[in-house]
Amino acid sequence: MTAALPSKVALLVLLGYFGCAVGGNSNTKKEEIDEEKVATEDALLIGNIEAGEQRYKKTCINCHGAAGKGVASYPKVSGQDIPYTISKLETYRNGTKVGPNSSLMIMMAKPLTDQEIADLAAYLEVATP
């Protein structure tokens, strides 16, 4: 399963590139274009599952539990799609509050690099509690 992940990410990059290059409906809303651009840019980073697991154990496990199963008021984070996890972590890293644990998540996400976020997302997509 881990060998197929880089192929999936590369496919997303190609599909995003060609989808943007060919163009789309001229009635497309600006926010849809912006989301597509962000997703395409994020897909350029290939997450390393092993590095993501190590980062998870250092940064996330105390609140989200083993393999992201969730603990108490901290949600399950395993099994999420890569773009979803990247988007959430970037939102927190940018300082945006979106829930009751936002202050803690902002503090934890602030120092993460783009590559570390991609690594975490790759790990969490395949992690099974």
CSV table of N, CA and C in Angstrom, one decimal:
chain,number,residue,atom,x,y,z
A,1,MET,N,0.8,-1.2,0.0
A,1,MET,CA,0.0,0.0,0.0
A,1,MET,C,0.9,1.3,0.0
A,2,THR,N,2.0,1.2,0.7
A,2,THR,CA,2.9,2.4,0.8
A,2,THR,C,3.5,2.7,-0.5
A,3,ALA,N,3.8,1.6,-1.3
A,3,ALA,CA,4.4,1.8,-2.6
A,3,ALA,C,3.5,2.6,-3.6
A,4,ALA,N,2.2,2.4,-3.4
A,4,ALA,CA,1.3,3.0,-4.3
A,4,ALA,C,1.0,4.5,-4.0
A,5,LEU,N,1.3,4.9,-2.8
A,5,LEU,CA,1.1,6.3,-2.4
A,5,LEU,C,1.8,7.3,-3.3
A,6,PRO,N,3.1,7.2,-3.5
A,6,PRO,CA,3.7,8.2,-4.4
A,6,PRO,C,3.1,8.2,-5.8
A,7,SER,N,2.7,7.1,-6.3
A,7,SER,CA,2.0,7.0,-7.6
A,7,SER,C,0.7,7.8,-7.6
A,8,LYS,N,0.0,7.7,-6.5
A,8,LYS,CA,-1.3,8.4,-6.4
A,8,LYS,C,-1.1,9.9,-6.3
A,9,VAL,N,-0.1,10.3,-5.6
A,9,VAL,CA,0.2,11.7,-5.4
A,9,VAL,C,0.7,12.3,-6.8
A,10,ALA,N,1.6,11.5,-7.5
A,10,ALA,CA,2.0,12.0,-8.8
A,10,ALA,C,0.9,12.1,-9.8
A,11,LEU,N,-0.1,11.1,-9.7
A,11,LEU,CA,-1.3,11.2,-10.6
A,11,LEU,C,-2.1,12.4,-10.3
A,12,LEU,N,-2.3,12.7,-9.0
A,12,LEU,CA,-3.0,13.9,-8.6
A,12,LEU,C,-2.3,15.2,-9.1
A,13,VAL,N,-1.0,15.2,-9.1
A,13,VAL,CA,-0.3,16.4,-9.6
A,13,VAL,C,-0.6,16.5,-11.1
A,14,LEU,N,-0.4,15.4,-11.9
A,14,LEU,CA,-0.6,15.5,-13.3
A,14,LEU,C,-2.1,15.9,-13.6
A,15,LEU,N,-3.0,15.3,-13.0
A,15,LEU,CA,-4.4,15.6,-13.2
A,15,LEU,C,-4.7,17.0,-12.9
A,16,GLY,N,-4.2,17.5,-11.8
A,16,GLY,CA,-4.4,18.9,-11.4
A,16,GLY,C,-3.7,19.9,-12.4
A,17,TYR,N,-2.5,19.5,-12.9
A,17,TYR,CA,-1.9,20.3,-13.9
A,17,TYR,C,-2.6,20.4,-15.2
A,18,PHE,N,-3.0,19.2,-15.7
A,18,PHE,CA,-3.7,19.2,-17.0
A,18,PHE,C,-5.1,19.8,-16.9
A,19,GLY,N,-5.7,19.6,-15.8
A,19,GLY,CA,-7.0,20.1,-15.6
A,19,GLY,C,-7.0,21.7,-15.6
A,20,CYS,N,-6.0,22.2,-15.0
A,20,CYS,CA,-5.8,23.7,-15.0
A,20,CYS,C,-5.4,24.2,-16.3
A,21,ALA,N,-4.5,23.4,-17.0
A,21,ALA,CA,-3.9,23.9,-18.2
A,21,ALA,C,-5.0,23.9,-19.3
A,22,VAL,N,-5.9,22.9,-19.3
A,22,VAL,CA,-6.9,22.8,-20.4
A,22,VAL,C,-8.0,23.9,-20.1
A,23,GLY,N,-8.2,24.2,-18.9
A,23,GLY,CA,-9.2,25.2,-18.6
A,23,GLY,C,-10.5,24.6,-18.2
A,24,GLY,N,-11.4,25.3,-17.8
A,24,GLY,CA,-12.6,24.8,-17.3
A,24,GLY,C,-13.8,25.7,-17.7
A,25,ASN,N,-14.8,25.6,-17.0
A,25,ASN,CA,-16.0,26.4,-17.2
A,25,ASN,C,-15.7,27.8,-16.9
A,26,SER,N,-16.0,28.7,-17.8
A,26,SER,CA,-15.7,30.1,-17.6
A,26,SER,C,-16.5,30.7,-16.5
A,27,ASN,N,-17.5,30.0,-16.0
A,27,ASN,CA,-18.4,30.5,-14.9
A,27,ASN,C,-17.9,30.0,-13.5
A,28,THR,N,-16.7,29.4,-13.5
A,28,THR,CA,-16.1,28.8,-12.3
A,28,THR,C,-15.9,30.0,-11.3
A,29,LYS,N,-16.3,29.7,-10.1
A,29,LYS,CA,-16.1,30.8,-9.0
A,29,LYS,C,-14.6,30.9,-8.7
A,30,LYS,N,-14.2,32.1,-8.3
A,30,LYS,CA,-12.8,32.3,-7.9
A,30,LYS,C,-12.4,31.4,-6.8
A,31,GLU,N,-13.2,31.2,-5.8
A,31,GLU,CA,-12.8,30.4,-4.6
A,31,GLU,C,-12.6,28.9,-5.1
A,32,GLU,N,-13.3,28.4,-6.1
A,32,GLU,CA,-13.0,27.1,-6.5
A,32,GLU,C,-11.7,27.0,-7.2
A,33,ILE,N,-11.3,28.0,-8.0
A,33,ILE,CA,-10.0,28.1,-8.6
A,33,ILE,C,-8.9,28.1,-7.6
A,34,ASP,N,-9.1,29.0,-6.6
A,34,ASP,CA,-8.1,29.1,-5.5
A,34,ASP,C,-7.9,27.7,-4.8
A,35,GLU,N,-9.0,27.0,-4.5
A,35,GLU,CA,-8.8,25.7,-3.8
A,35,GLU,C,-8.1,24.7,-4.7
A,36,GLU,N,-8.4,24.8,-6.0
A,36,GLU,CA,-7.8,23.9,-6.9
A,36,GLU,C,-6.3,24.2,-7.0
A,37,LYS,N,-5.9,25.5,-7.0
A,37,LYS,CA,-4.5,25.8,-7.0
A,37,LYS,C,-3.8,25.4,-5.8
A,38,VAL,N,-4.4,25.5,-4.6
A,38,VAL,CA,-3.8,25.1,-3.4
A,38,VAL,C,-3.6,23.6,-3.4
A,39,ALA,N,-4.6,22.9,-3.8
A,39,ALA,CA,-4.5,21.4,-3.8
A,39,ALA,C,-3.4,21.0,-4.7
A,40,THR,N,-3.3,21.6,-5.9
A,40,THR,CA,-2.2,21.2,-6.8
A,40,THR,C,-0.9,21.5,-6.3
A,41,GLU,N,-0.7,22.7,-5.7
A,41,GLU,CA,0.6,23.0,-5.1
A,41,GLU,C,1.0,22.1,-4.0
A,42,ASP,N,0.0,21.7,-3.1
A,42,ASP,CA,0.3,20.8,-2.0
A,42,ASP,C,0.7,19.4,-2.6
A,43,ALA,N,0.0,19.0,-3.7
A,43,ALA,CA,0.3,17.7,-4.2
A,43,ALA,C,1.7,17.6,-4.8
A,44,LEU,N,2.4,18.7,-5.0
A,44,LEU,CA,3.8,18.7,-5.5
A,44,LEU,C,4.7,18.1,-4.4
A,45,LEU,N,4.4,18.2,-3.2
A,45,LEU,CA,5.2,17.6,-2.1
A,45,LEU,C,4.7,16.2,-1.9
A,46,ILE,N,5.7,15.3,-1.9
A,46,ILE,CA,5.3,13.9,-1.7
A,46,ILE,C,5.6,13.5,-0.3
A,47,GLY,N,4.6,13.2,0.5
A,47,GLY,CA,4.8,12.9,1.9
A,47,GLY,C,5.4,11.5,2.1
A,48,ASN,N,6.3,11.5,3.1
A,48,ASN,CA,7.0,10.2,3.5
A,48,ASN,C,6.2,9.6,4.7
A,49,ILE,N,5.7,8.5,4.5
A,49,ILE,CA,4.9,7.8,5.5
A,49,ILE,C,5.7,7.6,6.8
A,50,GLU,N,6.9,7.1,6.6
A,50,GLU,CA,7.7,6.8,7.8
A,50,GLU,C,8.0,8.0,8.6
A,51,ALA,N,8.4,9.1,7.9
A,51,ALA,CA,8.7,10.4,8.5
A,51,ALA,C,7.5,10.9,9.2
A,52,GLY,N,6.3,10.8,8.5
A,52,GLY,CA,5.1,11.2,9.1
A,52,GLY,C,4.7,10.5,10.4
A,53,GLU,N,5.0,9.2,10.4
A,53,GLU,CA,4.7,8.4,11.6
A,53,GLU,C,5.6,8.9,12.8
A,54,GLN,N,6.9,9.2,12.5
A,54,GLN,CA,7.8,9.7,13.5
A,54,GLN,C,7.4,11.0,14.0
A,55,ARG,N,7.0,11.9,13.1
A,55,ARG,CA,6.5,13.3,13.5
A,55,ARG,C,5.2,13.1,14.3
A,56,TYR,N,4.3,12.2,13.9
A,56,TYR,CA,3.1,12.0,14.6
A,56,TYR,C,3.4,11.6,16.1
A,57,LYS,N,4.3,10.7,16.2
A,57,LYS,CA,4.7,10.2,17.6
A,57,LYS,C,5.3,11.3,18.4
A,58,LYS,N,6.0,12.2,17.8
A,58,LYS,CA,6.6,13.3,18.6
A,58,LYS,C,5.6,14.4,18.9
A,59,THR,N,4.7,14.7,18.0
A,59,THR,CA,3.8,15.9,18.1
A,59,THR,C,2.4,15.6,18.4
A,60,CYS,N,1.8,14.5,17.9
A,60,CYS,CA,0.4,14.4,17.9
A,60,CYS,C,-0.2,13.3,18.8
A,61,ILE,N,0.6,12.3,19.1
A,61,ILE,CA,0.1,11.1,19.7
A,61,ILE,C,-0.6,11.3,21.1
A,62,ASN,N,0.0,12.3,21.9
A,62,ASN,CA,-0.5,12.5,23.2
A,62,ASN,C,-2.0,12.9,23.2
A,63,CYS,N,-2.4,13.6,22.2
A,63,CYS,CA,-3.8,14.1,22.2
A,63,CYS,C,-4.7,13.2,21.3
A,64,HIS,N,-4.2,12.8,20.1
A,64,HIS,CA,-5.0,12.0,19.1
A,64,HIS,C,-4.9,10.5,19.3
A,65,GLY,N,-4.0,10.1,20.2
A,65,GLY,CA,-3.9,8.6,20.4
A,65,GLY,C,-3.1,7.9,19.4
A,66,ALA,N,-2.9,6.6,19.7
A,66,ALA,CA,-2.2,5.7,18.8
A,66,ALA,C,-2.8,5.7,17.4
A,67,ALA,N,-2.0,5.9,16.4
A,67,ALA,CA,-2.4,5.8,15.0
A,67,ALA,C,-3.6,6.7,14.7
A,68,GLY,N,-3.8,7.8,15.5
A,68,GLY,CA,-4.8,8.8,15.2
A,68,GLY,C,-6.2,8.4,15.5
A,69,LYS,N,-6.4,7.4,16.4
A,69,LYS,CA,-7.8,6.9,16.7
A,69,LYS,C,-8.7,7.9,17.4
A,70,GLY,N,-8.1,9.0,18.0
A,70,GLY,CA,-8.9,9.9,18.8
A,70,GLY,C,-8.9,9.6,20.2
A,71,VAL,N,-8.9,10.6,21.1
A,71,VAL,CA,-9.0,10.4,22.5
A,71,VAL,C,-9.8,11.6,23.1
A,72,ALA,N,-10.7,11.3,23.9
A,72,ALA,CA,-11.6,12.3,24.6
A,72,ALA,C,-12.1,13.3,23.6
A,73,SER,N,-11.7,14.6,23.9
A,73,SER,CA,-12.2,15.7,23.0
A,73,SER,C,-11.4,15.9,21.7
A,74,TYR,N,-10.4,15.0,21.6
A,74,TYR,CA,-9.5,15.2,20.4
A,74,TYR,C,-10.0,14.2,19.3
A,75,PRO,N,-10.3,14.6,18.1
A,75,PRO,CA,-10.9,13.8,17.1
A,75,PRO,C,-10.0,12.7,16.5
A,76,LYS,N,-10.6,11.8,15.9
A,76,LYS,CA,-9.9,10.8,15.1
A,76,LYS,C,-9.3,11.5,13.9
A,77,VAL,N,-8.0,11.3,13.6
A,77,VAL,CA,-7.4,11.9,12.5
A,77,VAL,C,-6.9,10.9,11.5
A,78,SER,N,-7.0,9.6,11.8
A,78,SER,CA,-6.5,8.6,10.8
A,78,SER,C,-7.5,8.4,9.7
A,79,GLY,N,-7.1,7.9,8.6
A,79,GLY,CA,-7.9,7.6,7.5
A,79,GLY,C,-8.5,8.8,6.7
A,80,GLN,N,-8.0,10.0,7.0
A,80,GLN,CA,-8.4,11.2,6.2
A,80,GLN,C,-7.6,11.3,4.9
A,81,ASP,N,-8.2,11.8,3.9
A,81,ASP,CA,-7.5,12.0,2.6
A,81,ASP,C,-6.4,13.1,2.8
A,82,ILE,N,-5.4,12.9,2.0
A,82,ILE,CA,-4.2,13.8,2.1
A,82,ILE,C,-4.6,15.3,2.0
A,83,PRO,N,-5.3,15.7,1.0
A,83,PRO,CA,-5.6,17.1,0.8
A,83,PRO,C,-6.4,17.7,2.0
A,84,TYR,N,-7.3,16.9,2.6
A,84,TYR,CA,-8.0,17.3,3.8
A,84,TYR,C,-7.1,17.6,5.0
A,85,THR,N,-6.2,16.6,5.2
A,85,THR,CA,-5.3,16.8,6.4
A,85,THR,C,-4.4,18.0,6.1
A,86,ILE,N,-3.9,18.1,4.9
A,86,ILE,CA,-3.0,19.3,4.6
A,86,ILE,C,-3.7,20.6,4.8
A,87,SER,N,-4.9,20.6,4.3
A,87,SER,CA,-5.7,21.9,4.5
A,87,SER,C,-6.0,22.2,5.9
A,88,LYS,N,-6.3,21.2,6.7
A,88,LYS,CA,-6.6,21.5,8.2
A,88,LYS,C,-5.3,22.0,8.9
A,89,LEU,N,-4.2,21.3,8.6
A,89,LEU,CA,-3.0,21.7,9.3
A,89,LEU,C,-2.5,23.0,8.9
A,90,GLU,N,-2.6,23.4,7.6
A,90,GLU,CA,-2.3,24.7,7.1
A,90,GLU,C,-3.2,25.8,7.7
A,91,THR,N,-4.4,25.5,7.9
A,91,THR,CA,-5.4,26.4,8.5
A,91,THR,C,-4.9,26.7,9.9
A,92,TYR,N,-4.6,25.7,10.7
A,92,TYR,CA,-4.1,25.9,12.0
A,92,TYR,C,-2.7,26.6,12.0
A,93,ARG,N,-1.8,26.2,11.1
A,93,ARG,CA,-0.5,26.8,11.1
A,93,ARG,C,-0.6,28.3,10.8
A,94,ASN,N,-1.6,28.7,10.0
A,94,ASN,CA,-1.9,30.1,9.7
A,94,ASN,C,-2.5,30.9,10.8
A,95,GLY,N,-2.9,30.2,11.9
A,95,GLY,CA,-3.5,30.9,13.0
A,95,GLY,C,-5.0,31.0,13.0
A,96,THR,N,-5.6,30.3,12.2
A,96,THR,CA,-7.1,30.3,12.1
A,96,THR,C,-7.7,29.4,13.1
A,97,LYS,N,-8.6,29.9,13.9
A,97,LYS,CA,-9.4,29.1,14.9
A,97,LYS,C,-10.6,28.5,14.3
A,98,VAL,N,-10.8,27.2,14.4
A,98,VAL,CA,-11.9,26.5,13.8
A,98,VAL,C,-12.6,25.6,14.8
A,99,GLY,N,-12.2,25.5,16.0
A,99,GLY,CA,-12.9,24.6,16.9
A,99,GLY,C,-12.4,24.8,18.4
A,100,PRO,N,-12.9,24.0,19.3
A,100,PRO,CA,-12.6,24.2,20.7
A,100,PRO,C,-11.1,24.0,21.1
A,101,ASN,N,-10.4,23.2,20.3
A,101,ASN,CA,-9.0,23.0,20.6
A,101,ASN,C,-8.1,23.8,19.7
A,102,SER,N,-8.6,24.8,19.0
A,102,SER,CA,-7.8,25.6,18.1
A,102,SER,C,-6.5,26.2,18.6
A,103,SER,N,-6.6,26.7,19.8
A,103,SER,CA,-5.4,27.3,20.4
A,103,SER,C,-4.2,26.3,20.5
A,104,LEU,N,-4.5,25.1,20.9
A,104,LEU,CA,-3.5,24.1,21.0
A,104,LEU,C,-3.0,23.6,19.6
A,105,MET,N,-4.0,23.5,18.7
A,105,MET,CA,-3.6,23.0,17.4
A,105,MET,C,-2.8,24.1,16.7
A,106,ILE,N,-3.1,25.3,16.9
A,106,ILE,CA,-2.3,26.4,16.2
A,106,ILE,C,-0.9,26.4,16.8
A,107,MET,N,-0.7,26.2,18.1
A,107,MET,CA,0.6,26.1,18.7
A,107,MET,C,1.4,24.9,18.1
A,108,MET,N,0.7,23.8,17.9
A,108,MET,CA,1.4,22.5,17.5
A,108,MET,C,1.7,22.6,16.0
A,109,ALA,N,0.8,23.3,15.2
A,109,ALA,CA,1.0,23.3,13.7
A,109,ALA,C,2.0,24.4,13.3
A,110,LYS,N,2.1,25.5,14.1
A,110,LYS,CA,2.8,26.7,13.7
A,110,LYS,C,4.3,26.3,13.2
A,111,PRO,N,5.0,25.5,14.0
A,111,PRO,CA,6.4,25.2,13.5
A,111,PRO,C,6.5,24.2,12.4
A,112,LEU,N,5.4,23.6,12.0
A,112,LEU,CA,5.6,22.5,10.9
A,112,LEU,C,5.9,23.1,9.6
A,113,THR,N,6.8,22.4,8.9
A,113,THR,CA,7.2,22.8,7.5
A,113,THR,C,6.1,22.2,6.6
A,114,ASP,N,6.1,22.7,5.3
A,114,ASP,CA,5.3,22.1,4.3
A,114,ASP,C,5.5,20.6,4.2
A,115,GLN,N,6.8,20.2,4.2
A,115,GLN,CA,7.2,18.8,4.1
A,115,GLN,C,6.7,18.0,5.3
A,116,GLU,N,6.8,18.5,6.5
A,116,GLU,CA,6.3,17.8,7.6
A,116,GLU,C,4.8,17.6,7.6
A,117,ILE,N,4.1,18.6,7.1
A,117,ILE,CA,2.6,18.5,6.9
A,117,ILE,C,2.3,17.4,5.9
A,118,ALA,N,3.0,17.4,4.8
A,118,ALA,CA,2.8,16.4,3.8
A,118,ALA,C,3.1,15.0,4.3
A,119,ASP,N,4.2,14.9,5.1
A,119,ASP,CA,4.5,13.6,5.7
A,119,ASP,C,3.4,13.1,6.7
A,120,LEU,N,2.9,14.0,7.5
A,120,LEU,CA,1.9,13.7,8.5
A,120,LEU,C,0.6,13.3,7.7
A,121,ALA,N,0.3,14.0,6.7
A,121,ALA,CA,-0.9,13.7,5.9
A,121,ALA,C,-0.8,12.3,5.2
A,122,ALA,N,0.4,12.0,4.7
A,122,ALA,CA,0.7,10.7,4.1
A,122,ALA,C,0.5,9.5,5.1
A,123,TYR,N,1.1,9.8,6.3
A,123,TYR,CA,1.0,8.8,7.3
A,123,TYR,C,-0.5,8.6,7.8
A,124,LEU,N,-1.2,9.7,8.1
A,124,LEU,CA,-2.5,9.6,8.6
A,124,LEU,C,-3.5,9.0,7.6
A,125,GLU,N,-3.2,9.1,6.3
A,125,GLU,CA,-4.1,8.5,5.3
A,125,GLU,C,-4.1,7.0,5.4
A,126,VAL,N,-3.0,6.4,5.7
A,126,VAL,CA,-2.9,5.0,5.8
A,126,VAL,C,-2.9,4.4,7.2
A,127,ALA,N,-2.8,5.3,8.2
A,127,ALA,CA,-2.8,4.8,9.6
A,127,ALA,C,-4.1,4.1,9.9
A,128,THR,N,-4.0,3.0,10.6
A,128,THR,CA,-5.2,2.3,11.1
A,128,THR,C,-5.1,2.1,12.6
A,129,PRO,N,-6.1,2.6,13.3
A,129,PRO,CA,-6.1,2.5,14.8
A,129,PRO,C,-6.3,1.0,15.2
